[in-house]
XYZ file of C-alpha atoms in Angstrom:
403
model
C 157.376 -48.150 185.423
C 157.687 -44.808 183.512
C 159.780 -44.346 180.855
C 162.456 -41.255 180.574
C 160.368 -38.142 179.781
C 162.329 -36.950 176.730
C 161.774 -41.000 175.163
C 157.824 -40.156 175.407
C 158.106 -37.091 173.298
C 158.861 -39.491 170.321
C 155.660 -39.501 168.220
C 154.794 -43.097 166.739
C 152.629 -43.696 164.282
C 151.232 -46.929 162.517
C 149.438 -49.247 160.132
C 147.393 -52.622 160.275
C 148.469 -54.564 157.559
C 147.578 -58.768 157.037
C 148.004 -60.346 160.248
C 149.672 -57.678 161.776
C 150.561 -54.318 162.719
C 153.851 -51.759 161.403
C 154.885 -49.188 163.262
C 156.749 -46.200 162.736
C 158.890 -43.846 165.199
C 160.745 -40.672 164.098
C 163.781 -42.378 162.830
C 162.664 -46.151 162.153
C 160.234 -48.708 161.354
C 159.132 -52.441 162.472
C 156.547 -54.861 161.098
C 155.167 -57.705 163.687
C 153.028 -60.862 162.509
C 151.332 -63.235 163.616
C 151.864 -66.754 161.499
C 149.474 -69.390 161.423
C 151.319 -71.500 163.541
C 151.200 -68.662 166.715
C 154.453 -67.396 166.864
C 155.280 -63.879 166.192
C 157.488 -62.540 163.390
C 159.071 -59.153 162.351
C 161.319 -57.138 160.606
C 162.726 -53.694 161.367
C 165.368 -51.149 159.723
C 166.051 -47.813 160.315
C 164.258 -45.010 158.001
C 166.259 -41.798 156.832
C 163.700 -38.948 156.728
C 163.529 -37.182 153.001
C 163.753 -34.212 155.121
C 167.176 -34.344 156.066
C 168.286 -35.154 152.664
C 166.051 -32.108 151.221
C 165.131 -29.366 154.157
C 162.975 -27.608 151.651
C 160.804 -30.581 152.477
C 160.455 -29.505 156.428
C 158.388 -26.649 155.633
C 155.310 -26.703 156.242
C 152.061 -28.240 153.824
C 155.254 -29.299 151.576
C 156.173 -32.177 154.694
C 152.814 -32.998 154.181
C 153.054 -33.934 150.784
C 156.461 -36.096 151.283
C 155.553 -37.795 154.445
C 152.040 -39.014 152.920
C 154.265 -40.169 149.374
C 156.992 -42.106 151.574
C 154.347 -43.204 153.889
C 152.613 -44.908 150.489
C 156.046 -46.483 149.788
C 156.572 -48.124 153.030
C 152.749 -49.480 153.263
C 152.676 -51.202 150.439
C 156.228 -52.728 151.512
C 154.653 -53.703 155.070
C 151.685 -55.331 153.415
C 153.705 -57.274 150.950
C 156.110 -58.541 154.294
C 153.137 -59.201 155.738
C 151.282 -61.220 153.249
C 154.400 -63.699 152.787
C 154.537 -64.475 156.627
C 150.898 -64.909 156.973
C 151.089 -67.594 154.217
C 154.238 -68.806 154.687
C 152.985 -72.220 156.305
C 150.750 -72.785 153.198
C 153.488 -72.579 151.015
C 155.706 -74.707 152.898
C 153.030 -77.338 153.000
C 151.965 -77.080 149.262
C 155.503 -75.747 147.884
C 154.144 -73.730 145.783
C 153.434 -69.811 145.789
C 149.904 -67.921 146.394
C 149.378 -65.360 143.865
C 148.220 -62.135 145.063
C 145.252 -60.459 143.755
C 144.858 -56.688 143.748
C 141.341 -56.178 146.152
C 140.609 -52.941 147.398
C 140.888 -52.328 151.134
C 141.358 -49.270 153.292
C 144.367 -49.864 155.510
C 143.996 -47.126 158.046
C 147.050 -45.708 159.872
C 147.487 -43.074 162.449
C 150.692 -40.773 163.312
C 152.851 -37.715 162.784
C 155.484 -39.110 160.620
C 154.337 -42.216 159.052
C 151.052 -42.332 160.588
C 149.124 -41.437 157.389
C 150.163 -44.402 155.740
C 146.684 -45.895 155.614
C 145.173 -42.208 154.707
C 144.477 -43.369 151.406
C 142.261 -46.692 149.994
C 144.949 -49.459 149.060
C 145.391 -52.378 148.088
C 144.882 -55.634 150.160
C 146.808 -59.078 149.107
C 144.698 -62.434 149.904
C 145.453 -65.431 148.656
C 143.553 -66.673 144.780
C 145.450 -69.789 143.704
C 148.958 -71.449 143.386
C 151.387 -71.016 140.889
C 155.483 -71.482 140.691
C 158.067 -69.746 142.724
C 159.345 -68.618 139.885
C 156.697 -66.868 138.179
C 155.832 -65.213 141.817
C 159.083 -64.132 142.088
C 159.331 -62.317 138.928
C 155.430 -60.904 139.414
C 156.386 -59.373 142.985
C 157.428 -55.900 142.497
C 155.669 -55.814 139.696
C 152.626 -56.678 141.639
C 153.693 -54.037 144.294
C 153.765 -51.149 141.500
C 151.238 -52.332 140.335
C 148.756 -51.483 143.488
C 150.132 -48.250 143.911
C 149.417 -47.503 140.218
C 145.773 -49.107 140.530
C 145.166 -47.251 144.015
C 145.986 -43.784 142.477
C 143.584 -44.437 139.549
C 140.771 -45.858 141.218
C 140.719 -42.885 143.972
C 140.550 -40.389 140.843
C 138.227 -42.007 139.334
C 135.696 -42.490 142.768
C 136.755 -39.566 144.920
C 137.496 -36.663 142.005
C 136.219 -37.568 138.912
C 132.579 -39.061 139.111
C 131.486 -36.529 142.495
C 132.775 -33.848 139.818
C 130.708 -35.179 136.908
C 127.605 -36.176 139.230
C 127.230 -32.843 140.565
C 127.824 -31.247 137.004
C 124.875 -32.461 135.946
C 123.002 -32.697 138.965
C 123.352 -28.557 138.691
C 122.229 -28.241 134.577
C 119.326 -30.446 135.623
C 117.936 -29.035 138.656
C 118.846 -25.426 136.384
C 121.316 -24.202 139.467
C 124.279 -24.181 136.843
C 125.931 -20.722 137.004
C 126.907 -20.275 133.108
C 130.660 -20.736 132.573
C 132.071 -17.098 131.179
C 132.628 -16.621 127.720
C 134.697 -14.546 125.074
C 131.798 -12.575 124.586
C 130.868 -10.566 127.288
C 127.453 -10.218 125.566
C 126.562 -14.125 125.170
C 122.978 -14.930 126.739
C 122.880 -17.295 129.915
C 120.842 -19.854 128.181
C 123.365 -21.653 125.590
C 122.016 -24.222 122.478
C 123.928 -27.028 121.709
C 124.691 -26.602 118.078
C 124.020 -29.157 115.346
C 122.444 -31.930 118.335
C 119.092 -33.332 118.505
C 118.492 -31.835 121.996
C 119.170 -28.086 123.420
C 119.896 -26.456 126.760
C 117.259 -24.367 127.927
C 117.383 -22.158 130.917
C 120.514 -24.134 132.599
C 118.484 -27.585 131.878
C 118.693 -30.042 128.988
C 115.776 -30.900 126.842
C 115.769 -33.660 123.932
C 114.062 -33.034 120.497
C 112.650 -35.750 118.526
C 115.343 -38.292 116.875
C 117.119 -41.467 116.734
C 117.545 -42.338 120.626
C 121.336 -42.902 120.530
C 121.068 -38.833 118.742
C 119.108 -38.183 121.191
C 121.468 -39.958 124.446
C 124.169 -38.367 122.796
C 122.845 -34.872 123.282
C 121.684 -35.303 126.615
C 124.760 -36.768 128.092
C 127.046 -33.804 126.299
C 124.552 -31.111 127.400
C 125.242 -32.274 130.970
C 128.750 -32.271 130.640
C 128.834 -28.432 129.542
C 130.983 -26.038 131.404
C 130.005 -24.954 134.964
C 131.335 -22.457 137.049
C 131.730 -23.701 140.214
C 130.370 -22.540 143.524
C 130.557 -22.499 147.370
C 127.645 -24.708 146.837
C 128.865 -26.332 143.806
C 131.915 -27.790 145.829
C 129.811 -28.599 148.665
C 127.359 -30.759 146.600
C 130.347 -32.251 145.243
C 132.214 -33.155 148.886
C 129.347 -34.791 150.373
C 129.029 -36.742 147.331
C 132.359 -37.265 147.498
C 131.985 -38.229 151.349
C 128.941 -40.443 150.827
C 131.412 -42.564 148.185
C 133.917 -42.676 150.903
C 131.459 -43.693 153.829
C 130.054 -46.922 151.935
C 133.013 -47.857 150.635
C 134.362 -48.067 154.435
C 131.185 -49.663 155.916
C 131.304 -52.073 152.204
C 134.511 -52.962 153.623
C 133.878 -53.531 157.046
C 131.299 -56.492 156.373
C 134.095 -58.612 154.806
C 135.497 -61.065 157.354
C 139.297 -60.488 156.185
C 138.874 -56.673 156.488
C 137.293 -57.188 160.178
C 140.521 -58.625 161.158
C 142.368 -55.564 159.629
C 140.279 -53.385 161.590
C 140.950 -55.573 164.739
C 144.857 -55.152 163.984
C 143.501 -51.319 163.902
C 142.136 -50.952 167.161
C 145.057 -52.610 168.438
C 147.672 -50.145 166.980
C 145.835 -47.082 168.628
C 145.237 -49.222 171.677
C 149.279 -49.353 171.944
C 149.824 -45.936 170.874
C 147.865 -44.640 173.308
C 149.635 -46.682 176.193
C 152.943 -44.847 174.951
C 151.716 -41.432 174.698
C 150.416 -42.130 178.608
C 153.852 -43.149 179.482
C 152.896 -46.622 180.247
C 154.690 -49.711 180.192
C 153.801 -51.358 176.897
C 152.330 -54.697 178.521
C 148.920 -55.703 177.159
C 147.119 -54.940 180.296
C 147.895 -51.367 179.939
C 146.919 -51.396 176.106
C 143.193 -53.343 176.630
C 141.646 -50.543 178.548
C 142.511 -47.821 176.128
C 140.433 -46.341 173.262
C 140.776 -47.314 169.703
C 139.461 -44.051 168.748
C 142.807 -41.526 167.960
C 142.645 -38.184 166.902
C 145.951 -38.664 164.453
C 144.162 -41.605 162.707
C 143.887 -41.889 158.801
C 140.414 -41.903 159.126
C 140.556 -38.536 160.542
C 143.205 -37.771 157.879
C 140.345 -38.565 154.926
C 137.648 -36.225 156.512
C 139.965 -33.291 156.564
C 140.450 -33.573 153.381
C 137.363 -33.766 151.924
C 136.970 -30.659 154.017
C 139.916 -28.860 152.708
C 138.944 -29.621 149.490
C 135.718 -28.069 149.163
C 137.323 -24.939 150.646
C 140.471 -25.013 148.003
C 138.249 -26.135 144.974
C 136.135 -23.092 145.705
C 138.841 -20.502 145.577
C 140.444 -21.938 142.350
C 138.183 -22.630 140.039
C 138.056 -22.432 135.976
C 135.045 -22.146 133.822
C 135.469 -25.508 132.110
C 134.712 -28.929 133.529
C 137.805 -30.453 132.060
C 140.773 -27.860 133.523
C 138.560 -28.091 136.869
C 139.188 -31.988 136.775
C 143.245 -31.416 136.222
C 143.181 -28.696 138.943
C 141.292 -30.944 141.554
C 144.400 -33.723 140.245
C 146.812 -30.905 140.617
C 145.733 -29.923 143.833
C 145.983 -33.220 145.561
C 149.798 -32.609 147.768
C 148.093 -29.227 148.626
C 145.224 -30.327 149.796
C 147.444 -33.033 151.500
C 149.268 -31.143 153.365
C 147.294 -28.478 154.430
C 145.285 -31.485 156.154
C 148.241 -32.828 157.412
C 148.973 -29.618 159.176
C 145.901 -29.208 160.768
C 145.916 -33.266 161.757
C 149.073 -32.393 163.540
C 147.851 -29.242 165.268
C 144.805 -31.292 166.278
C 146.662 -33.774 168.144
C 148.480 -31.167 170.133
C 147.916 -31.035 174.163
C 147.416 -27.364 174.083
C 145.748 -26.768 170.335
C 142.311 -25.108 170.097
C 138.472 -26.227 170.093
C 138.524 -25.428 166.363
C 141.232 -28.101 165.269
C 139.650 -30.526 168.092
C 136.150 -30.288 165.889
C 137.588 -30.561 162.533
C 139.294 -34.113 163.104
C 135.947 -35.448 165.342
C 134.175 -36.493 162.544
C 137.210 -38.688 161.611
C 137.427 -40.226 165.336
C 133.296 -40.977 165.070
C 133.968 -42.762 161.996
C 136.564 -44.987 163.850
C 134.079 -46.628 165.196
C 133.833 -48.540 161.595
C 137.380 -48.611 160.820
C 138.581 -50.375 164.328
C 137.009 -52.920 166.474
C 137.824 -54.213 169.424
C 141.000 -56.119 169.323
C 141.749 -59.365 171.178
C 145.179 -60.118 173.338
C 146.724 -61.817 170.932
C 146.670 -58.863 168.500
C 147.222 -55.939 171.102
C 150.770 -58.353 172.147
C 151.474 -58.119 168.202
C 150.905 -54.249 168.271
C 153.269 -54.457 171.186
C 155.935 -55.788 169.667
C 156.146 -53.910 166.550
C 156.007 -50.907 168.712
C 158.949 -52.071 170.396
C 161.102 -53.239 167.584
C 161.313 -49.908 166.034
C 161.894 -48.320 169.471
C 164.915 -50.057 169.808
C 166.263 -48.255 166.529
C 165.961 -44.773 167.628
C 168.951 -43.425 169.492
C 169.129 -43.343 172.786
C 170.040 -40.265 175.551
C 173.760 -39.616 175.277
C 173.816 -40.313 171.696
C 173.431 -37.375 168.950
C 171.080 -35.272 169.185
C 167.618 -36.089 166.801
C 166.978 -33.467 164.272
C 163.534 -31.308 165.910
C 160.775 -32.901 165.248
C 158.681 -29.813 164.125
């Protein structure tokens, strides 16, 4: 049986997280897992949009920006709920707590709302070695802060800092560096470094004779000199940006743990798609659909690294450090500009252009989901339905538009 028409114009979204799946719908949320001992568990509360409290933030590229911040929020809560009721038997048994340590993971997600709340790599509890209640207790949020915090630095560091660095120098040594403009309109191309034991010759670095730490030294600071960047420049620097990205993912997908994240993946799209069809949410509508969705973090990620190159290549400063803050700076924009065109993308009616953007994203799925089993696609089920039962229903209030 069919649901009512105007219920299927509500646009879910999702995340795997440890044993399970969350799910988010316009106005609410719900988290399903599976505990060791079979049975299924979950939480759900409603989930006031930051829009309605601030309408500047319904605009477009700045919604962007918000939804992918709250998004961050509510994933790391989800994985935290999660981690607790997939060890909850063990601690029971043992009474005693599992300390959580802070391992890298990409939780992929897929929606309009909250669907981009695995768009960025996170942080993935699993279980090190006992210690009190009380000490676990007292660690918790700041464990949870504390993976947000990491997250944030360690995609600066991979994804904006080192591609920036590795394709400065890649450009002095190859000689492709475009000199960075000076005060003095007159200054020659080829610049000396001053007082070292090695010079810049003709956009490349050459060492002189001296002690080899002099002699490092001058090297490594005649590499990091000022470039202007390019087109080409910012297109070195996003596929090394994307080649980062790509074996981190497939890195990740060899772990056992992660494969089952990945399985919890696929089965999130599976029941997504079985909504969107207008389909009873059973699990023998879910199994025959593709895990492969257009609105899927995955796809989120290559956009961006698309966007960027385009943005980094209209603002641009002639000094490697101001670049580095502007790329930092940049980050909601380039956020939301993706999340626009994500959005557009997964419109019935939008264009071959937005279709081809986000493919590369849905060919990379093929990493970031695998084929889920029943018990997982009845877990995706569930969360799906949990949060549906929060949204209002017809003859109450009208929603505010989703646009």
């Amino acid at each position: 049986m069919k649901s009512m028409t105007n219920e299927r114009d509500l646009i879910v979204g999702g995340q795997a997280v440890i044993e399970g799946v969350m799910m988010r719908t316009p106005n609410a949320y719900a988290i399903a897992v599976r505990k060791a001992d079979g049975t299924i568990v979950n939480t759900a509360a409603a989930l006031p949009k930051w829009s309605d409290k601030f309408p500047l933030l319904k605009l477009p590229v700045l919604r962007g920006g918000a939804v992918l911040l709250q998004s961050m929020g509510l994933g790391i809560k989800a994985l935290n709920y999660s981690a607790s009721e997939a060890l909850a038997e063990a601690q029971e048994a043992e009474s005693t707590e599992v300390e959580v340590a802070l391992t890298p993971a990409v939780i992929e997600g897929e929606g309009d709302f909250a669907g981009l709340t695995g768009a960025i790599p996170g942080l993935f509890p699993v279980p090190t070695r006992k210690r009190p209640k009380d000490e676990l207790k007292k660690g918790g949020t700041a464990a949870a802060a504390g993976s947000i915090v990491f997250a944030l630095i360690f995609n600066v560091l991979l994804f904006i800092a080192l591609p920036l660095l590795l394709t400065n120098a890649l450009f002095i040594g190859a000689g492709w560096a475009v000199p960075a403009i000076t005060s003095s309109s007159n200054a020659p191309a080829a610049v000396e470094t001053p007082g070292a034991s090695g010079r810049i010759k003709n956009g490349s670095v050459t060492a002189e004779s001296g002690p080899w730490y002099a002699n490092l030294f001058s090297s490594v600071r005649g590499y990091l000199r000022p470039v202007r960047p390019s087109v080409t420049f910012n297109l070195v620097d996003g596929l090394i940006r994307m080649t980062f990205f790509l074996v981190m993912i497939f890195s990740f997908s060899m772990l056992k743990d992660i494969r089952r994240v990945f399985q919890y993946h696929g089965a999130e799209h599976k029941t997504v798609f079985t909504w969107e069809k207008g389909l009873a949410l059973t699990v023998n509508n879910a199994r025959p659909q593709p895990r492969q969705h257009p609105r899927c973090g995955t796809s989120f990620l290559m956009v961006v690294m698309l966007v960027s190159i385009l943005l980094f290549s209209i603002i641009k400063f002639d000094s490697l450090l101001f670049n580095f803050l502007v790329r930092i700076a940049l980050i909601p924009v380039v956020a939301g500009l993706s999340y626009e065109i994500i959005r557009l993308s997964a419109r019935k009616e939008s264009g071959a252009f937005f279709k081809t953007i986000t493919r590369p994203g849905v060919w990379l799925q093929n990493i970031t989901t695998k084929e889920p089993d029943d018990s997982q696609l009845e877990v995706a089920i569930e969360a799906l339905k949990e949060s549906l039962k929060l949204e209002p229903k017809p003859g109450e209030p009208e929603l505010a538009p989703l646009s």
